[in-house]
Coordinates of C-alpha atoms in Angstrom, one line a residue:
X38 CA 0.0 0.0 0.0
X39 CA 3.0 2.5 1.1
X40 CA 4.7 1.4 -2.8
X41 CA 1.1 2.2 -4.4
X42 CA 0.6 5.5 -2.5
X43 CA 4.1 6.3 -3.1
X44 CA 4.0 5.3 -6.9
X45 CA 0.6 7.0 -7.1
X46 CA 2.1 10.3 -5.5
X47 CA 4.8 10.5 -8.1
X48 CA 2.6 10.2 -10.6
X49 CA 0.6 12.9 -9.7
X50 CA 4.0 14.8 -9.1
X51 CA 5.4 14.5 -12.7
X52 CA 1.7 15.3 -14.0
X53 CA 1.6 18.5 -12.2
X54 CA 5.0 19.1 -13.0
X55 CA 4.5 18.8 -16.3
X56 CA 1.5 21.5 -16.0
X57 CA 3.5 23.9 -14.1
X58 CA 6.1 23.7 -16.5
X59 CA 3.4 24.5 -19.5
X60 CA 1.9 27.1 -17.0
X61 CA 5.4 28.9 -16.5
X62 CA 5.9 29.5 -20.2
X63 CA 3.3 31.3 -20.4
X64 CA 2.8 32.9 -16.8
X65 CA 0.4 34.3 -15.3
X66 CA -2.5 36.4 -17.4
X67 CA -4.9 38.8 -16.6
X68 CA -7.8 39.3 -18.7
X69 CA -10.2 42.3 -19.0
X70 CA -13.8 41.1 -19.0
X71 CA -16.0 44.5 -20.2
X72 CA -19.5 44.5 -18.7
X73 CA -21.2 43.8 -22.4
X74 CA -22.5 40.4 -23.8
X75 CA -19.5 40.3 -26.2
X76 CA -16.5 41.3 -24.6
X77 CA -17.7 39.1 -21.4
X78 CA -17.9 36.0 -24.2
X79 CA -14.4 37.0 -25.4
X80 CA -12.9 37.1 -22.4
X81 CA -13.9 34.0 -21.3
X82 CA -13.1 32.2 -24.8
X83 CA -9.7 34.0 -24.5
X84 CA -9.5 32.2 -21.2
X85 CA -10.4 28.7 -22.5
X86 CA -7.9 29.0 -24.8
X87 CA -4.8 30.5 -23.2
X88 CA -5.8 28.0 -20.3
X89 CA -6.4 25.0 -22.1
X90 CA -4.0 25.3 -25.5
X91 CA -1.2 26.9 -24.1
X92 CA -0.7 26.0 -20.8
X93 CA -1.1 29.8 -19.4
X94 CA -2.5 30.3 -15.9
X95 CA -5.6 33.2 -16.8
X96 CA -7.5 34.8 -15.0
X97 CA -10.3 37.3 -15.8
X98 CA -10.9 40.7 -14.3
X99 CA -13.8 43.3 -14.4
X100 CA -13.3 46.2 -15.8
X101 CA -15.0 49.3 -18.2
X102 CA -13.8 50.9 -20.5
X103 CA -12.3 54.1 -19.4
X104 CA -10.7 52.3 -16.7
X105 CA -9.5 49.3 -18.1
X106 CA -7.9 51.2 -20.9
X107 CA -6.4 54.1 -18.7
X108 CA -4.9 51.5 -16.6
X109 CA -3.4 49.6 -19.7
X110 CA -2.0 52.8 -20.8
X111 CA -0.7 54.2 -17.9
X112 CA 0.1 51.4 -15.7
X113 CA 0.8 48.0 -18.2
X114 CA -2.0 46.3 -16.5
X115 CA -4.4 44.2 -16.9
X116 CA -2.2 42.0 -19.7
X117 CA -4.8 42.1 -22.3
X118 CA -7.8 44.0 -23.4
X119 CA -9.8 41.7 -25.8
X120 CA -12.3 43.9 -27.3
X121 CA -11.1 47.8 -26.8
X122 CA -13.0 50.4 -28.7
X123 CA -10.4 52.3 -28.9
X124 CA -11.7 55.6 -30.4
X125 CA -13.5 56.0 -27.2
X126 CA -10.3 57.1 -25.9
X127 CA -7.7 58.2 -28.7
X128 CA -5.5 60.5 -26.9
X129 CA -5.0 57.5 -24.0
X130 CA -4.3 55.2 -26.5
X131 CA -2.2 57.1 -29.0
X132 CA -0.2 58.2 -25.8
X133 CA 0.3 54.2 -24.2
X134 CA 1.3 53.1 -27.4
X135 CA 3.9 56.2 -27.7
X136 CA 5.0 55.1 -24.5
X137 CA 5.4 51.9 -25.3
X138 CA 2.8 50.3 -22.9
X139 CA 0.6 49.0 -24.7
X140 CA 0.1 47.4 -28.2
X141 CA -3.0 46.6 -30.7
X142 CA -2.4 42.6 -32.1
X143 CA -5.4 42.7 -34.4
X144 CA -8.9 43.3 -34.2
X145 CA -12.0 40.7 -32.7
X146 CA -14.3 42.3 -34.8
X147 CA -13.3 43.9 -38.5
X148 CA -16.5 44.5 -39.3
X149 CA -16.3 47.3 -36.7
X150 CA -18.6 48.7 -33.5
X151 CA -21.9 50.5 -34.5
X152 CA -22.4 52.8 -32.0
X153 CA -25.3 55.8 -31.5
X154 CA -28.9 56.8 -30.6
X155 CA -31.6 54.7 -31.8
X156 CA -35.6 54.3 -31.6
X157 CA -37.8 51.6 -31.9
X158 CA -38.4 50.6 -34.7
X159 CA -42.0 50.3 -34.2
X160 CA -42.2 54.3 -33.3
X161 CA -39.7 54.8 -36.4
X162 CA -42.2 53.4 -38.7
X163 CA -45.4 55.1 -37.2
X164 CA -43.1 58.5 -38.0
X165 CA -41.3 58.6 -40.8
X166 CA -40.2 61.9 -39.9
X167 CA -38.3 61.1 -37.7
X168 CA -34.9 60.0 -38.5
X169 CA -31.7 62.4 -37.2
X170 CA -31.1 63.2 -33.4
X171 CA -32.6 67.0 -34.1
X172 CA -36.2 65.5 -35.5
X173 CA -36.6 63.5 -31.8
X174 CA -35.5 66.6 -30.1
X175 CA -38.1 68.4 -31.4
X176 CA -41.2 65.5 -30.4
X177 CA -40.0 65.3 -26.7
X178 CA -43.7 64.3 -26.0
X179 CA -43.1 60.8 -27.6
X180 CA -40.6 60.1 -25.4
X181 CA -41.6 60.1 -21.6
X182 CA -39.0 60.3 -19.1
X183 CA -39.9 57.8 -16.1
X184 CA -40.1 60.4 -13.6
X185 CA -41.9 63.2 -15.4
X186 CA -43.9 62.4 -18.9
X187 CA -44.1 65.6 -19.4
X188 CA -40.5 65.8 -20.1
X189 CA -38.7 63.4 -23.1
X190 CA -36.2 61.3 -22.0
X191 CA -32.5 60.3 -23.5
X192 CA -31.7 57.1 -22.2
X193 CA -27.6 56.8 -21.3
X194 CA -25.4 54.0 -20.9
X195 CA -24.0 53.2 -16.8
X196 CA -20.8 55.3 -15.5
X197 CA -17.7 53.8 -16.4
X198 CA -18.8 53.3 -20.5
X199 CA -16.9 55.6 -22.9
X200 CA -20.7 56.0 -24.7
X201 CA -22.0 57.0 -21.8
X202 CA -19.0 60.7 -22.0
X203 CA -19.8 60.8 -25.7
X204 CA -23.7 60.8 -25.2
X205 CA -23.4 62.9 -22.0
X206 CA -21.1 65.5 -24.3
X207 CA -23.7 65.5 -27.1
X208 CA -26.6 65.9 -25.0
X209 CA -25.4 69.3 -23.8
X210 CA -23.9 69.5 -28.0
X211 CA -27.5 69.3 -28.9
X212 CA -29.1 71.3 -26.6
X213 CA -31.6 69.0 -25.4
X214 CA -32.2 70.0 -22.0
X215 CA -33.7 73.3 -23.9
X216 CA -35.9 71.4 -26.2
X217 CA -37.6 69.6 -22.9
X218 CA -35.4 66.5 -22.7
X219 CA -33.8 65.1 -19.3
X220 CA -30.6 62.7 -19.6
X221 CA -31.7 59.4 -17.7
X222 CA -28.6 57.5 -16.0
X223 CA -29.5 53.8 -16.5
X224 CA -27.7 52.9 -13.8
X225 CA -26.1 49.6 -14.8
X226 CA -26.4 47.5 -18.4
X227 CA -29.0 45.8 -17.3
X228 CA -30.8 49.1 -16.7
X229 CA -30.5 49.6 -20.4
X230 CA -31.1 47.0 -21.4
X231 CA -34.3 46.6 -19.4
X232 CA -35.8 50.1 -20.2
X233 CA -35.6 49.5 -24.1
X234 CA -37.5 45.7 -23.0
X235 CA -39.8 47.9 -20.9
X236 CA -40.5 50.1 -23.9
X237 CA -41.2 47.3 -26.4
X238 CA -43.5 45.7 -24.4
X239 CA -45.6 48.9 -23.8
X240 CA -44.8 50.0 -27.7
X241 CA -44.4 53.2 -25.9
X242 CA -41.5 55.9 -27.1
X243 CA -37.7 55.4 -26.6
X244 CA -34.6 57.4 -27.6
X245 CA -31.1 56.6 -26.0
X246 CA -27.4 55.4 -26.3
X247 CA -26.9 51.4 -27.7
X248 CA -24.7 50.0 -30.0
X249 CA -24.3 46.9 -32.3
X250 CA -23.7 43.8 -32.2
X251 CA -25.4 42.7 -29.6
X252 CA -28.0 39.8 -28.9
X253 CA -30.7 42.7 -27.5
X254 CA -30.5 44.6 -31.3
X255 CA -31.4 41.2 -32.8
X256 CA -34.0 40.5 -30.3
X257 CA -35.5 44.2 -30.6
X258 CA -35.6 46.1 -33.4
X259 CA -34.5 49.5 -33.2
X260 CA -33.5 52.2 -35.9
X261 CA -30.3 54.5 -35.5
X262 CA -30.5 58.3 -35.7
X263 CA -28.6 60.0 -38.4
X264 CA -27.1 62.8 -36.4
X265 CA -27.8 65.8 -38.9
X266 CA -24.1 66.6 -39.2
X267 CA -21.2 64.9 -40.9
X268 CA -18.4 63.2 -38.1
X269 CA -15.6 65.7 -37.7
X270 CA -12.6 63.5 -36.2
X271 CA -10.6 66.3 -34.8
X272 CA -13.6 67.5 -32.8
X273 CA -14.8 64.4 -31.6
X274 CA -11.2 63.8 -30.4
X275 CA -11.1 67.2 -29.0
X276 CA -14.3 67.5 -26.8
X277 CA -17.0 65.1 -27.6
X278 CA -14.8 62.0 -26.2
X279 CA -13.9 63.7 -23.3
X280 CA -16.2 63.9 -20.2
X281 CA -14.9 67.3 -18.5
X282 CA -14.8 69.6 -22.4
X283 CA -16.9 72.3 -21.5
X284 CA -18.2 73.4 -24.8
X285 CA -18.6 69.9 -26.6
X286 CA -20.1 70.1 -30.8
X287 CA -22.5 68.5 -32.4
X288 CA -21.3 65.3 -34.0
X289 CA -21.8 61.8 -35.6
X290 CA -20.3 58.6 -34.3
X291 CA -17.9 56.9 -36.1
X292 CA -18.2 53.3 -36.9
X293 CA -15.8 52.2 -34.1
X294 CA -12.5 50.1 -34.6
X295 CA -12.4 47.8 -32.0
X296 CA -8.6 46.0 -31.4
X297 CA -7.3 43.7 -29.0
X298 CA -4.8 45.8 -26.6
X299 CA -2.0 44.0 -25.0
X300 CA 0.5 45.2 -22.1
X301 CA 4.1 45.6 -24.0
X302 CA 5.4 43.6 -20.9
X303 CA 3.0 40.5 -21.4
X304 CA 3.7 40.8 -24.8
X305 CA 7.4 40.8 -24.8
X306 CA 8.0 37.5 -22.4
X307 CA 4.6 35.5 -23.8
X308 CA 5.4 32.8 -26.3
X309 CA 5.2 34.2 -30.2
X310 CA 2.1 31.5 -30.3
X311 CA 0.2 33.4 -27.7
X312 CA 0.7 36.6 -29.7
X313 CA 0.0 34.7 -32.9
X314 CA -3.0 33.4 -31.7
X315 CA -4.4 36.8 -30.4
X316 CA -3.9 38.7 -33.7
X317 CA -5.6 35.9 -35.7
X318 CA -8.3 35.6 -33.6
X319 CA -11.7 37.5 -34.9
X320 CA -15.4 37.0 -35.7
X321 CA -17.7 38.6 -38.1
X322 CA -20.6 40.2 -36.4
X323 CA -23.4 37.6 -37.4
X324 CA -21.2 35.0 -35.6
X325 CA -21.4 37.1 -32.5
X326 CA -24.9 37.9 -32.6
X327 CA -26.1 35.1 -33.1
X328 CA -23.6 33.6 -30.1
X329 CA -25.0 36.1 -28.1
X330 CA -28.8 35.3 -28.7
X331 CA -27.9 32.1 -28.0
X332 CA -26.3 33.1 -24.5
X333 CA -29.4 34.9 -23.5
X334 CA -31.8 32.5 -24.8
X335 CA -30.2 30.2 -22.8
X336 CA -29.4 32.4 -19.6
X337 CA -25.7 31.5 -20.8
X338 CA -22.4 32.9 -18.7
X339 CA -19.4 34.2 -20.9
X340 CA -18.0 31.0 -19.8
X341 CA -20.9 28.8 -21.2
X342 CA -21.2 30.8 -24.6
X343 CA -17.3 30.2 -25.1
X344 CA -18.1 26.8 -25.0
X345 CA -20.7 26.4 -26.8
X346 CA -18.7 28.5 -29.8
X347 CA -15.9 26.3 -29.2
X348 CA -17.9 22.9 -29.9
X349 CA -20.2 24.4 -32.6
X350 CA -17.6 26.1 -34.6
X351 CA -14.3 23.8 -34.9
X352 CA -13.9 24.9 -38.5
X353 CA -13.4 28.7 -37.2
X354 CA -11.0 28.6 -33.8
X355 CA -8.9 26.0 -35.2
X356 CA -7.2 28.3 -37.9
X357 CA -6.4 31.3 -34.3
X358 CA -4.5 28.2 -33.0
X359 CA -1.8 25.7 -33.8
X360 CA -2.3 22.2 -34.4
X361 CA -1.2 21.5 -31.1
X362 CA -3.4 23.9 -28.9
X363 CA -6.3 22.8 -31.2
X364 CA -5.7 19.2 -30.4
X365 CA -5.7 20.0 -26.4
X366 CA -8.4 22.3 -26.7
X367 CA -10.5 19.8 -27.7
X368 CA -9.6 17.0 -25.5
X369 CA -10.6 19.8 -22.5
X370 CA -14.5 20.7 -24.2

């Protein structure tokens, strides 16, 4: 019994060994999960992944992003930022990349972030005249606020979201405190998300800050507002990105470019097949929506939809990874 317990011990001993070994090559990652359907499934297939193909020892933290970014930039921290819409903050990024603390490895999703005001579709239809963020402004009587119908209301995004600054900034841009409009903080995503469910199953008025793709869009249909005026970069730069300008302009958003950010650090002692792996891995937008449907369909975590894209879509992942990572990737599903 002593020989089998001993025997059994080593075993066990060369087996972790082995894992630690895999593990130290690697090291040690930390992972920025955003609070949105998407970056949460990311983060979590990111996990599986680094974890399970290349012996890393990953771990995912909570973040926004303003803070996750700033902190990337400033301090080299978290190691990676999967999905980073970056032109929420381009001055923070240009100047971590300047600085050499960060680094964009590719982008999760080329076919860009849709971001903006939008309507119901429903109330879209039923007004045809209504189509740029001036023609709501002047109907603030289709769109009670919560606390007093006799204002409209502008739904925003929670603190912490860089589209919550840029619809704060174009609120005041627009004037639409002067046209009988309040700016309603939704408190968390789930506030959002709840007050456009609220609003489609009234069919009752609602105008506010979303963006694409996201399982909710494909559930609910809702129609973006043109913004009147054509984007002006420098100016959105300037003011409209950046939550203390005083005397922000109106603008349009710009379809978004969303990159994967890495800490120069991690990216300097991390295999090349880790790096490899994170520029090559991307989805279309119809993969993720659907994904995400799925997810909240099925009251899914991150860490359930990054399965269930990992078994349903082998002909996809396995050109991100090498033939190696692929083949224990698979043995751990």
């Amino acid at each position: 019994m002593k020989k089998l317990f001993a025997s059994t011990c080593l075993t066990f001993g060369l087996i972790g060994g082995a894992s630690f070994a895999s593990a130290a090559e690697c090291g040690t990652v930390t992972i920025a999960s955003m609070n949105w359907q998407s970056a949460e499934v990311l983060s979590n297939l990111d996990k599986f992944i680094l974890n399970e193909g290349y012996g890393c020892a990953a771990e995912i933290t909570v973040g926004d992003t303003v803070p996750t970014i700033t902190s990337m930039a400033e301090k080299g921290q978290p190691d990676i930022a999967p999905e980073a819409w970056i032109d929420l903050l381009p001055d923070v990024v240009k100047k971590g990349t300047e600085e050499g603390r960060i680094v964009q490895v590719g982008s999760p999703l080329p076919d860009g972030g849709v971001q903006g005001w939008w309507i119901p579709k429903y109330l879209a239809d039923a007004h045809p005249d209504i189509k740029t963020i001036g023609d709501v402004l002047k109907h603030p009587e289709l769109f009670p606020a919560p606390e007093d119908a006799k204002k409209g209301a502008i739904y925003n995004g929670p603190q912490g979201w860089g589209g919550t600054v840029v619809t704060t900034q174009l609120y005041k841009a627009f004037e639409a405190d002067k046209a009988g409009f309040t700016l309603v903080d939704t408190g968390s995503a789930a506030g959002l998300d709840g007050s456009i469910s609220k609003a489609y199953e009234r069919k009752e008025g609602w105008a506010g800050y979303y963006w694409a793709p996201t399982a909710l869009l494909g559930k609910y249909e809702m129609v973006k507002l043109e913004a009147g005026v054509p984007n002006d970069a420098a100016e959105w730069k300037r003011c409209n990105t950046v939550a203390d300008c005083p005397d922000p302009k109106p603008n349009a958003w710009p379809v978004d470019k969303i990159v994967t950010l890495v800490a120069k650090p991690f990216s300097e002692k991390v295999g090349p097949e880790v790096m490899d792996y994170l520029t090559k891995r991307s989805w279309s937008n119809d993969t993720v929506n659907k994904l995400m449907a799925w997810m909240t369909d099925n009251q899914a975590t991150g860490e359930d939809g990054a399965k269930h894209f990992l078994k349903e879509n082998k002909d996809l992942w396995t050109k991100w990874v090498s033939p190696e990572a692929a083949t224990k990737i698979e043995a751990a599903l």
